[in-house]
Coordinates of C-alpha atoms in Angstrom, one line a residue:
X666 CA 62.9 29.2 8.0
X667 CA 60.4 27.8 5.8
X668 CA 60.4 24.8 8.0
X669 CA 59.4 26.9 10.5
X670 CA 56.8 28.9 8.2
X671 CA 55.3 25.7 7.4
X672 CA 55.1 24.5 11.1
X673 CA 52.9 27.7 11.6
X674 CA 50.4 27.5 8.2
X675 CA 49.7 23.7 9.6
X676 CA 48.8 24.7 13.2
X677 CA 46.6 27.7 11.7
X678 CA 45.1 24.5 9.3
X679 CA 44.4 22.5 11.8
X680 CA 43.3 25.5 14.6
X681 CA 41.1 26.6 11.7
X682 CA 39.6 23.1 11.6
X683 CA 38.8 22.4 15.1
X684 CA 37.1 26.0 15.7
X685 CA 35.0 24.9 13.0
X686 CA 33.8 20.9 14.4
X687 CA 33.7 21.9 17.8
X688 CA 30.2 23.8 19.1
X689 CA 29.2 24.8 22.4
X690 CA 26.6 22.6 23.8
X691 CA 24.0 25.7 23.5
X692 CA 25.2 26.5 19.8
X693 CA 23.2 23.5 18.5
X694 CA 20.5 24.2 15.8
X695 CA 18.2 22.7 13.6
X696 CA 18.6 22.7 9.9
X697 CA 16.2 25.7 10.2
X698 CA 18.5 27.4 12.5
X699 CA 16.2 26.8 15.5
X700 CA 17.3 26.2 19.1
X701 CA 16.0 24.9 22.4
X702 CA 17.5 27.3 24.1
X703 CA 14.9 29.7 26.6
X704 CA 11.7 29.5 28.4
X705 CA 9.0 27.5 27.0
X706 CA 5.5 28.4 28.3
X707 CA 3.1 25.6 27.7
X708 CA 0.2 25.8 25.1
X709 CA -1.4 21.6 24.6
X710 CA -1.1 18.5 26.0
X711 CA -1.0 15.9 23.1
X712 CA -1.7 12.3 23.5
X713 CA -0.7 10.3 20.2
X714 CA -3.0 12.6 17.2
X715 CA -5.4 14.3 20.1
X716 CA -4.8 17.8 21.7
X717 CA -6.0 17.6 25.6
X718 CA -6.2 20.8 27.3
X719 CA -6.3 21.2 30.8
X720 CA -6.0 24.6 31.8
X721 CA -4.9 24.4 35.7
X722 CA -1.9 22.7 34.8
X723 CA -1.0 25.5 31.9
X724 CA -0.3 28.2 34.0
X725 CA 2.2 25.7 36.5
X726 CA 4.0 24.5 33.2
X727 CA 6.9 25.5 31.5
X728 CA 10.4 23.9 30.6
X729 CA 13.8 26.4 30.4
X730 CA 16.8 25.9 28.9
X731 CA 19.6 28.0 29.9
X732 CA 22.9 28.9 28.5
X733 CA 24.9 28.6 32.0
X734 CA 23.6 25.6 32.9
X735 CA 23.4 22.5 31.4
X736 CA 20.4 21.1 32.4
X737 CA 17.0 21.0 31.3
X738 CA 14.3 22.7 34.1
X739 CA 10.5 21.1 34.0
X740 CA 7.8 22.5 36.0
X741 CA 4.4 20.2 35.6
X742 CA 1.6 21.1 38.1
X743 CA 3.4 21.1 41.6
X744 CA 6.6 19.4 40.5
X745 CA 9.7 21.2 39.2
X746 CA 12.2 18.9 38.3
X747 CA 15.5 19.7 36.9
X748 CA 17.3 16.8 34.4
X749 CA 21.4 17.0 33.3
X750 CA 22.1 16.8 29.8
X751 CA 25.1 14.3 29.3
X752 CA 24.6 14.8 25.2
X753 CA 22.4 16.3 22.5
X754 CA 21.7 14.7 19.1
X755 CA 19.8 16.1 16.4
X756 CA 17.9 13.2 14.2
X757 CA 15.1 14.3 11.7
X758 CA 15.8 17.9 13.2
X759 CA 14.4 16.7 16.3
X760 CA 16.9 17.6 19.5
X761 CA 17.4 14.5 22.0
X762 CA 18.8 15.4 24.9
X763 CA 20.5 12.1 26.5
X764 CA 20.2 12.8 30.4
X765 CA 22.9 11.9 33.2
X766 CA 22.4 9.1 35.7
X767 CA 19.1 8.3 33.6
X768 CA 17.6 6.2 31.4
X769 CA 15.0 8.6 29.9
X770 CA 15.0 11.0 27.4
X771 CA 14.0 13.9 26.3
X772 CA 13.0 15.2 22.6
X773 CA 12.2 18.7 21.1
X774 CA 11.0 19.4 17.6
X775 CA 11.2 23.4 17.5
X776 CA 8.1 24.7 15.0
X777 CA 9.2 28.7 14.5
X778 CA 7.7 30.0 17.7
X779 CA 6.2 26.7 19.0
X780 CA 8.2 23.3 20.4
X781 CA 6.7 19.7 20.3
X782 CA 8.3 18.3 23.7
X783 CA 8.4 14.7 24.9
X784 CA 9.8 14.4 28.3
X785 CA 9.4 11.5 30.8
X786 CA 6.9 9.1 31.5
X787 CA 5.9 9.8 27.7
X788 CA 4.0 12.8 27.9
X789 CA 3.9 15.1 24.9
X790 CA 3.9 19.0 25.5
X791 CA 3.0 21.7 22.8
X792 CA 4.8 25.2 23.9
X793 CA 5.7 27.9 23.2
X794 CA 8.6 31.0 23.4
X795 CA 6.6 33.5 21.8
X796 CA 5.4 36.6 24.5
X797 CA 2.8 37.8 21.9
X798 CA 1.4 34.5 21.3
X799 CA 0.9 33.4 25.0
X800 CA 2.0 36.7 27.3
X801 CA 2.4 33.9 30.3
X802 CA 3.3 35.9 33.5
X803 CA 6.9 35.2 34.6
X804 CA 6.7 36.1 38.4
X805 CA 7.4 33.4 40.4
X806 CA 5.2 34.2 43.6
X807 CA 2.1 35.3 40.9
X808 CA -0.7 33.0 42.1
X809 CA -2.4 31.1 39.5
X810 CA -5.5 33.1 39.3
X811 CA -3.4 36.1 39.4
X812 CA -1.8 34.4 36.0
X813 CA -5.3 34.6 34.6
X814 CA -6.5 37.9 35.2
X815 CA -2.8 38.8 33.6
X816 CA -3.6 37.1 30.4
X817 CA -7.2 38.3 29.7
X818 CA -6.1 41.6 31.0
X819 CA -2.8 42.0 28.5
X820 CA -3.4 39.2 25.9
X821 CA -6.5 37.4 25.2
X822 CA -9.2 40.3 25.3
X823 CA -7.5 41.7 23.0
X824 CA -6.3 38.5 20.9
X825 CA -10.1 37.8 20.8
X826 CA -11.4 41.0 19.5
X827 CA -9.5 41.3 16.8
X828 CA -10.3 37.9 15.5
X829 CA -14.2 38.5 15.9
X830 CA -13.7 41.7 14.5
X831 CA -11.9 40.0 11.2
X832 CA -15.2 38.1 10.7
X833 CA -17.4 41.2 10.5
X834 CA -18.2 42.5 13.9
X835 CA -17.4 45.8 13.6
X836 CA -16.6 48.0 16.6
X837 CA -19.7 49.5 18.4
X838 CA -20.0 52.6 20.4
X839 CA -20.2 52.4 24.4
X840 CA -23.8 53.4 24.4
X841 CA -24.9 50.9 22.3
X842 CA -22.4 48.4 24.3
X843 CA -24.7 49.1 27.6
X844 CA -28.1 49.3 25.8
X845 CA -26.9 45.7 25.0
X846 CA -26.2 44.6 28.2
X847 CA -29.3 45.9 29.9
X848 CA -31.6 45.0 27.4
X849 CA -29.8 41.4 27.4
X850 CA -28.2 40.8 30.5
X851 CA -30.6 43.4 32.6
X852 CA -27.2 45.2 33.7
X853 CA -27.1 48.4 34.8
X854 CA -25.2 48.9 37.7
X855 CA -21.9 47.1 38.0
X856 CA -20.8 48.6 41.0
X857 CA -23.4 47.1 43.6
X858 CA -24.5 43.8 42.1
X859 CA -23.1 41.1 44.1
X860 CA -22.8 38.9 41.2
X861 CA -20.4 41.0 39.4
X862 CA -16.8 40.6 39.5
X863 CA -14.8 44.6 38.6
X864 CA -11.5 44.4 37.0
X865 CA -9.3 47.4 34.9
X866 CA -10.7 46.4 31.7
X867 CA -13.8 43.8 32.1
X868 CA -16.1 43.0 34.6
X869 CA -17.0 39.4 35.3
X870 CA -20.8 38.2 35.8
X871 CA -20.8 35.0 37.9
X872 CA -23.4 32.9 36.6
X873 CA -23.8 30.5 39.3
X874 CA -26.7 30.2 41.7
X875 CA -26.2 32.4 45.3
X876 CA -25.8 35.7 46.2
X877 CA -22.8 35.2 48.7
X878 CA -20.0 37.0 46.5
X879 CA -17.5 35.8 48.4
X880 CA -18.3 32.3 47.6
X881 CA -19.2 33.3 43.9
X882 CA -15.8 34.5 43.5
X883 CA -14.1 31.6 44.6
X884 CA -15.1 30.0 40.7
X885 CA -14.7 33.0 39.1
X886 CA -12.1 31.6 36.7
X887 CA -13.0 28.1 36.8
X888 CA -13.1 27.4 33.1
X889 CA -15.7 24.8 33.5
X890 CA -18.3 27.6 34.6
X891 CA -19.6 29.7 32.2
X892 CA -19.3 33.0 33.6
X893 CA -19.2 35.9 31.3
X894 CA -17.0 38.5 30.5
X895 CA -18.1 41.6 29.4
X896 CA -14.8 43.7 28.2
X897 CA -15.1 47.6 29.0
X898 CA -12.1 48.2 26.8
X899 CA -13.1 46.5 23.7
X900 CA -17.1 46.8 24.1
X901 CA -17.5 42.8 23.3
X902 CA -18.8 39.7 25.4
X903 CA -17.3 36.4 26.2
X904 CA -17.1 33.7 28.5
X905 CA -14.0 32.4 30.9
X906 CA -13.7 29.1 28.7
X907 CA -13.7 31.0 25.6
X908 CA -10.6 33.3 26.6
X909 CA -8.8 30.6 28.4
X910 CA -8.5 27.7 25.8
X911 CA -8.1 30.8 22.9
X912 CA -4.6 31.7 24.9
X913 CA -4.0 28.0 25.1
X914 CA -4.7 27.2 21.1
X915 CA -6.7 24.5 21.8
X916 CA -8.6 22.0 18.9
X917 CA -11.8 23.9 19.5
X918 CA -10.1 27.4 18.8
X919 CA -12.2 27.7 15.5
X920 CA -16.1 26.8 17.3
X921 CA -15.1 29.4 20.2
X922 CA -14.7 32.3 17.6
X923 CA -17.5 31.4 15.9
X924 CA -19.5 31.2 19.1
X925 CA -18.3 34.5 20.4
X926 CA -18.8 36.4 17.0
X927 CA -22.2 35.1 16.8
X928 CA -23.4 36.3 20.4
X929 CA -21.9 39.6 19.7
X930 CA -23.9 39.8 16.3
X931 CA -27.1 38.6 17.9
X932 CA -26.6 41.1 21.6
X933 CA -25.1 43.8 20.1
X934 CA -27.2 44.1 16.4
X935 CA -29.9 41.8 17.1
X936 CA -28.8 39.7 14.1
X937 CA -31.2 37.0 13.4
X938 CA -28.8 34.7 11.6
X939 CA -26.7 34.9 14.4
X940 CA -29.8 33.8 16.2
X941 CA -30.1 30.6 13.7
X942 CA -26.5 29.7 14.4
X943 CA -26.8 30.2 18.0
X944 CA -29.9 27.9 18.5
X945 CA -28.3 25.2 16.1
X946 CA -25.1 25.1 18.1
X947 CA -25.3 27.6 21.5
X948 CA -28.0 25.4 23.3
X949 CA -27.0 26.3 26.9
X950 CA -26.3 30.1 26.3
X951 CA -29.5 30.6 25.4
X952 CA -31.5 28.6 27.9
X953 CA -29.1 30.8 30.2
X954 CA -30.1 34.2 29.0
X955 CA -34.0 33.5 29.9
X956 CA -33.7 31.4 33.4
X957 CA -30.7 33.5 34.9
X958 CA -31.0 37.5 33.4
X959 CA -34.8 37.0 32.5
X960 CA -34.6 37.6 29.2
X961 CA -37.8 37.8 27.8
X962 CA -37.8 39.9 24.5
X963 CA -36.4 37.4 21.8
X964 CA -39.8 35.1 21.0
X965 CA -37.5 32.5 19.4
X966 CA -35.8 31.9 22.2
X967 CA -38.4 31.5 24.2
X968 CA -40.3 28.8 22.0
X969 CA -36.6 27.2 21.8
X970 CA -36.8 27.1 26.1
X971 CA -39.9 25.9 26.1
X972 CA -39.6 23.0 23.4
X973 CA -36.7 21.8 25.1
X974 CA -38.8 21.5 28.6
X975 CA -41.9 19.6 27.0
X976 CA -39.6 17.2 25.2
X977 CA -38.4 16.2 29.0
X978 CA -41.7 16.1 30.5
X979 CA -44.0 14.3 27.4
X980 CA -44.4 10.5 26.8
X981 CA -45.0 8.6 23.4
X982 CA -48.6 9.9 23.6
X983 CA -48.0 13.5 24.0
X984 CA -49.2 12.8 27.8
X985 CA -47.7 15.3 29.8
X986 CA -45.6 13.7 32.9
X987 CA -43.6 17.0 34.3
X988 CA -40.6 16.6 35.9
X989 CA -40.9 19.7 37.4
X990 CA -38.1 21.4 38.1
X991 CA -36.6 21.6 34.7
X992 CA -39.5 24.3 34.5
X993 CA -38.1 26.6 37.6
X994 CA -36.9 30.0 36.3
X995 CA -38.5 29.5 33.1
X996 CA -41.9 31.1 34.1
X997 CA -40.5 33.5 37.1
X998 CA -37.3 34.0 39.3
X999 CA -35.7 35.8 41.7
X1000 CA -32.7 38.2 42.0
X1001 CA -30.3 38.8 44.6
X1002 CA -32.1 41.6 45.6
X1003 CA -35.0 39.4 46.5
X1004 CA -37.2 40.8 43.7
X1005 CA -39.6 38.8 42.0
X1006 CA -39.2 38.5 38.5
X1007 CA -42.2 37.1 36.1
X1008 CA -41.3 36.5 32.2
X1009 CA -44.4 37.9 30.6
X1010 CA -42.4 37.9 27.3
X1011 CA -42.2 34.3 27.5
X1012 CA -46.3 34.3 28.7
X1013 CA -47.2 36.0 25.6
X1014 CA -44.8 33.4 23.8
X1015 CA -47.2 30.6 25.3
X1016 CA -50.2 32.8 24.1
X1017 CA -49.1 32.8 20.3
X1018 CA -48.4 29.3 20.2
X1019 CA -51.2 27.7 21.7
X1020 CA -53.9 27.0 18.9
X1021 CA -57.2 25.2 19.1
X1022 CA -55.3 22.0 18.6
X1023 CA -53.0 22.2 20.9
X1024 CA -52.7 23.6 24.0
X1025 CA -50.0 21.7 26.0
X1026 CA -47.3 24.3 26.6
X1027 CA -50.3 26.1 28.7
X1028 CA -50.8 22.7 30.2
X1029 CA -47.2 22.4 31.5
X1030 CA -46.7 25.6 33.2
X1031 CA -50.4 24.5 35.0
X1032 CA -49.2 22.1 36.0
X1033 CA -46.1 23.0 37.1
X1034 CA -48.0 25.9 39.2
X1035 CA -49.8 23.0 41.0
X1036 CA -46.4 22.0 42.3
X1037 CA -45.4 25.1 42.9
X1038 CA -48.6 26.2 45.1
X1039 CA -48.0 23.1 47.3
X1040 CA -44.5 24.1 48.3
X1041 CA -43.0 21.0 47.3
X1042 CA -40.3 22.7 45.5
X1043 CA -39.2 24.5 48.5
X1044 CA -39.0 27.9 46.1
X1045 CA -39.8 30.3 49.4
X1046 CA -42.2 32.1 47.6
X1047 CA -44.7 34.1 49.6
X1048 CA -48.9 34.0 48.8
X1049 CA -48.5 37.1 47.4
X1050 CA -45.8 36.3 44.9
X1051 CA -47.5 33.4 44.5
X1052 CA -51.3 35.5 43.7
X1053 CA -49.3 37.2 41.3
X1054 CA -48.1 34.7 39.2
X1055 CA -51.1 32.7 38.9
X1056 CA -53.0 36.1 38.0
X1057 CA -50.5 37.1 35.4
X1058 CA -50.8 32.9 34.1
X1059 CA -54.8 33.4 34.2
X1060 CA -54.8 36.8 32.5
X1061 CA -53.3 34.6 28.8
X1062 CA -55.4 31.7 29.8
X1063 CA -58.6 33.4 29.9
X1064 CA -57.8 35.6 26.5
X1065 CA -57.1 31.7 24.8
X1066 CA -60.1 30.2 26.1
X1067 CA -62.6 33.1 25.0
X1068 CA -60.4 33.1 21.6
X1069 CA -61.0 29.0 21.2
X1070 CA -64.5 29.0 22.7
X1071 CA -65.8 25.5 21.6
X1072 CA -62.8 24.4 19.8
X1073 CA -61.5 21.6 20.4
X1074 CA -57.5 20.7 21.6
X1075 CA -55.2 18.0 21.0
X1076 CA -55.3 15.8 24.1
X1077 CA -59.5 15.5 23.9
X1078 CA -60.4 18.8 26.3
X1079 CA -62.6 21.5 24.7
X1080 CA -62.0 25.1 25.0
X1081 CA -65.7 25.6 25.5
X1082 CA -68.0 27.7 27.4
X1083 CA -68.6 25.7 30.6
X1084 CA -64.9 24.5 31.6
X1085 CA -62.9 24.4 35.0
X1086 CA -59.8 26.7 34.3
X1087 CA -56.3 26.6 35.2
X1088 CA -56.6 29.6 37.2
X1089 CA -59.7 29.0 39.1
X1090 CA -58.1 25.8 40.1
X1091 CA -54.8 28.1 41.2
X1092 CA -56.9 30.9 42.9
X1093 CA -58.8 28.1 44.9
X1094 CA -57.1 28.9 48.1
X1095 CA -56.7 32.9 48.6
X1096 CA -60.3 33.9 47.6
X1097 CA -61.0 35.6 50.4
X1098 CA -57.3 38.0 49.6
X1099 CA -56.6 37.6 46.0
X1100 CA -58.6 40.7 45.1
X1101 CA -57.1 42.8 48.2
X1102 CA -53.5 41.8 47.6
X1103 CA -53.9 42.5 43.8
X1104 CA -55.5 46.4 44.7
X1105 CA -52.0 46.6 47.0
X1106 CA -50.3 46.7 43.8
X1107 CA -52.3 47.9 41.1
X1108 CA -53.3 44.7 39.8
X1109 CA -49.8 44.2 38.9
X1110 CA -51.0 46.5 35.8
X1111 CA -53.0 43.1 34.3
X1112 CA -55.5 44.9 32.0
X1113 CA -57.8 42.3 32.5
X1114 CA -57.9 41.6 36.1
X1115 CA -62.1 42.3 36.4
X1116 CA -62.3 38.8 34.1
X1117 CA -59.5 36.7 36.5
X1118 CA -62.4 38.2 39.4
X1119 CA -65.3 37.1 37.3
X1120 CA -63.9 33.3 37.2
X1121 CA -62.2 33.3 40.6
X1122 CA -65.8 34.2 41.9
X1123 CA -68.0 31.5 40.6
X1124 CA -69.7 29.6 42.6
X1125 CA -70.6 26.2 42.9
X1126 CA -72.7 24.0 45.2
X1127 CA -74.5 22.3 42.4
X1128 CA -76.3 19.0 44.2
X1129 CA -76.5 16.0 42.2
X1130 CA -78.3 13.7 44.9
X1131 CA -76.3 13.7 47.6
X1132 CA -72.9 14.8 46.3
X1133 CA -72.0 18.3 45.3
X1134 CA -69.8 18.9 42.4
X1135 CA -68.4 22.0 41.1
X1136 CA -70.4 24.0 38.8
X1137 CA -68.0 24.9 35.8
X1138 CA -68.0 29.0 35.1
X1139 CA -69.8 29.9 32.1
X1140 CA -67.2 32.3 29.5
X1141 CA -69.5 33.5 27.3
X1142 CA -70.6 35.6 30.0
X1143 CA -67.2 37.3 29.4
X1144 CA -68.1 37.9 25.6

């Protein structure tokens, strides 16, 4: 009997024992108590200490690990690949898997809701498991575009908001959200404007050139095109690259925030710091807002578009030498409605900077004209477009030259009395229908139209011998 009673207490022993050292292959943790067990969506590619993102490949990649299988599944871009564990060590709390008929391996260091994977040919994988960190769309026949407007529609808008918000810019009402907009963006109708994008919660503005929506769509969530999202849930702007590497935590998470907060502050409440930061660090944004919506209004802006174009077009003398279409859209441009548009903001920019001493920003948009009235920038503009441009550039020119009436500039020129002006110079060829074209419209409401007739009108044939020369027109008549 106790034999027998013994017999019984060892085989519980030594049941007792084995339950405990053996695991199921799926039952291996981590001193932590993490697993590598589920679906692991990817975040960052890492090469040695550097994060590279590249977002086409993050919505094609994920690695699961399944309890009924044992095998580890990899999709990267167009190749799913599926590798058979033989066994699993844990070093370091780092999970190697040993694979079957292979000589690779693959690693996984599991970080709370994130995974460093390693798998073959070397290449290191940041993921993650987490839905609210990365709500990565599971359907398998979602395209990946479809993936994107998923994740800005459910996760990143939101995501983004709420970390802008967090650095102080506070929620705004929906009428000052499109007062924003149109004052900004000149957006007022997102319905019929063919470069507008309509979604459930945003809209998108496709910045490139064209008018073909069709074709604009095509880029419409190419991250390396900065259209702009305006979200009609949230009342906030951003940008395609901004929302796609903040899902995909990449290195440059903290500049993005930064640079959204500080576009918000400055379109939404006009914030002049904002301004500061965005000029200092926002270079392309900015040129963006006054060659392709027009904006006019902001007279830093403009000085900050127009430096940048005379540093490309002076030499070491101050010599202008235009390369001249780095100037197109800075002085007019046209919208997909085939409208005209003329920046008289950034005219009256040009008037409050030009001094007796220096005069060369007029100088460059003369010159640029001159290019501009001999077609040879193939813009398509018509003479009367064209009239009305050079009379809204002669309107400020005259005002500086009876302002600096023998003062002298910076490159050696007077502003005298008896000069040859920019806009006679431009008016040269239409003055037999300047004046009738202008009437048409009102003079384009140019309040000083009768002194652009006055020096259009001058005449001329002063003999010197036996050549003629031009006879310059005398301003102080217009005193």
């Amino acid at each position: 009997m106790n034999k027998k009673y013994n017999l019984f207490i060892w085989g519980l022993f030594f049941s007792f024992i084995f339950s405990c050292t053996t695991k199921n292959w799926y039952d291996i943790k981590d001193s932590q108590g993490n697993t590598f067990i589920g679906t692991w969506f990817k975040l960052t590619e890492i090469d040695g200490e550097n994060v590279i993102y590249i977002p086409c490949d993050a919505y094609n990649m994920e690695i699961k690990v399944t309890k009924d299988k044992k095998e580890i599944f990899v999709r990267y871009g167009i190749e799913d690949i599926s590798y058979e564990i033989d066994t699993i060590q844990i070093i370091n709390d780092e999970f190697i898997f040993i694979l079957k008929n292979s000589k690779d391996k693959i690693t996984c260091h599991v970080l709370q809701d994130s995974a460093i994977w390693v798998i073959p040919n070397n290449i290191k994988i940041l993921c993650t498991n987490t839905p609210n960190k990365y709500q990565h769309v599971k359907e398998e026949n979602m395209s990946e575009v479809e993936r994107i407007k998923e994740d800005i529609e459910k996760y990143a808008l939101a995501n983004l908001y709420e970390n802008i918000d967090n650095l102080g810019f506070s929620g705004i009402t929906l009428n000052k959200f499109n007062q924003g907009i149109n004052r900004v963006f000149a957006i007022s109708d997102t319905i019929n404007n063919v470069k507008i994008s309509n979604h459930k919660s945003y809209f998108v503005y496709l910045i490139e050139k064209g008018c073909n929506h069709h074709e604009l769509l095509k880029s419409e969530f190419d991250y390396t095109i900065p259209n702009i999202i305006f979200s009609t849930t949230f009342l906030f702007v951003s940008d395609i690259e901004t929302l796609l590497m903040y899902i995909n935590e990449d290195e440059n998470k903290d500049f993005l925030l930064k640079r959204c907060f500080h576009r918000n502050m400055y379109i939404f409440n006009e914030s002049q710091a904002s301004l500061t930061w965005l000029i200092n660090n926002d270079k392309e944004f900015l040129i963006s807002l006054l060659k392709t919506f027009g904006y006019d209004k902001e007279p830093r802006i403009n000085k900050f578009v127009l430096q940048i174009a005379y540093q490309k077009c002076q030499d070491k003398n101050n010599n202008v030498h235009y390369n001249y279409e780095d100037c197109n859209d800075i002085l007019f441009s046209r919208d997909c409605s085939n409208n005209l548009r003329i920046n008289h903001g950034l005219l009256a920019t040009v008037k409050d900077l030009t001094t007796a001493e220096d005069g060369l920003y007029l100088e460059m948009l003369y010159k640029y004209l001159i290019h501009v009235d001999s077609n040879s920038l193939n813009l398509n503009l018509s003479d009367e477009e064209k009239i009305e441009i050079y009379c809204s550039f002669g309107s400020v020119e005259i005002e500086l030259i009876k302002k600096y009436l023998h003062s002298r500039n910076g490159d050696g020129a007077q502003w005298n009395a008896r000069m040859n002006s920019f806009i006679s110079s431009l008016l040269n060829n239409y003055r037999d229908e300047y004046q009738e074209i202008a009437r048409k419209h009102n003079y384009w409401n140019i309040t000083n139209f009768d002194e652009i007739v006055q020096v259009g009108e001058w005449e001329f044939p002063v003999v010197n011998g036996d050549e003629e020369f031009k006879e310059p027109f005398d301003y102080i008549k217009l005193k």
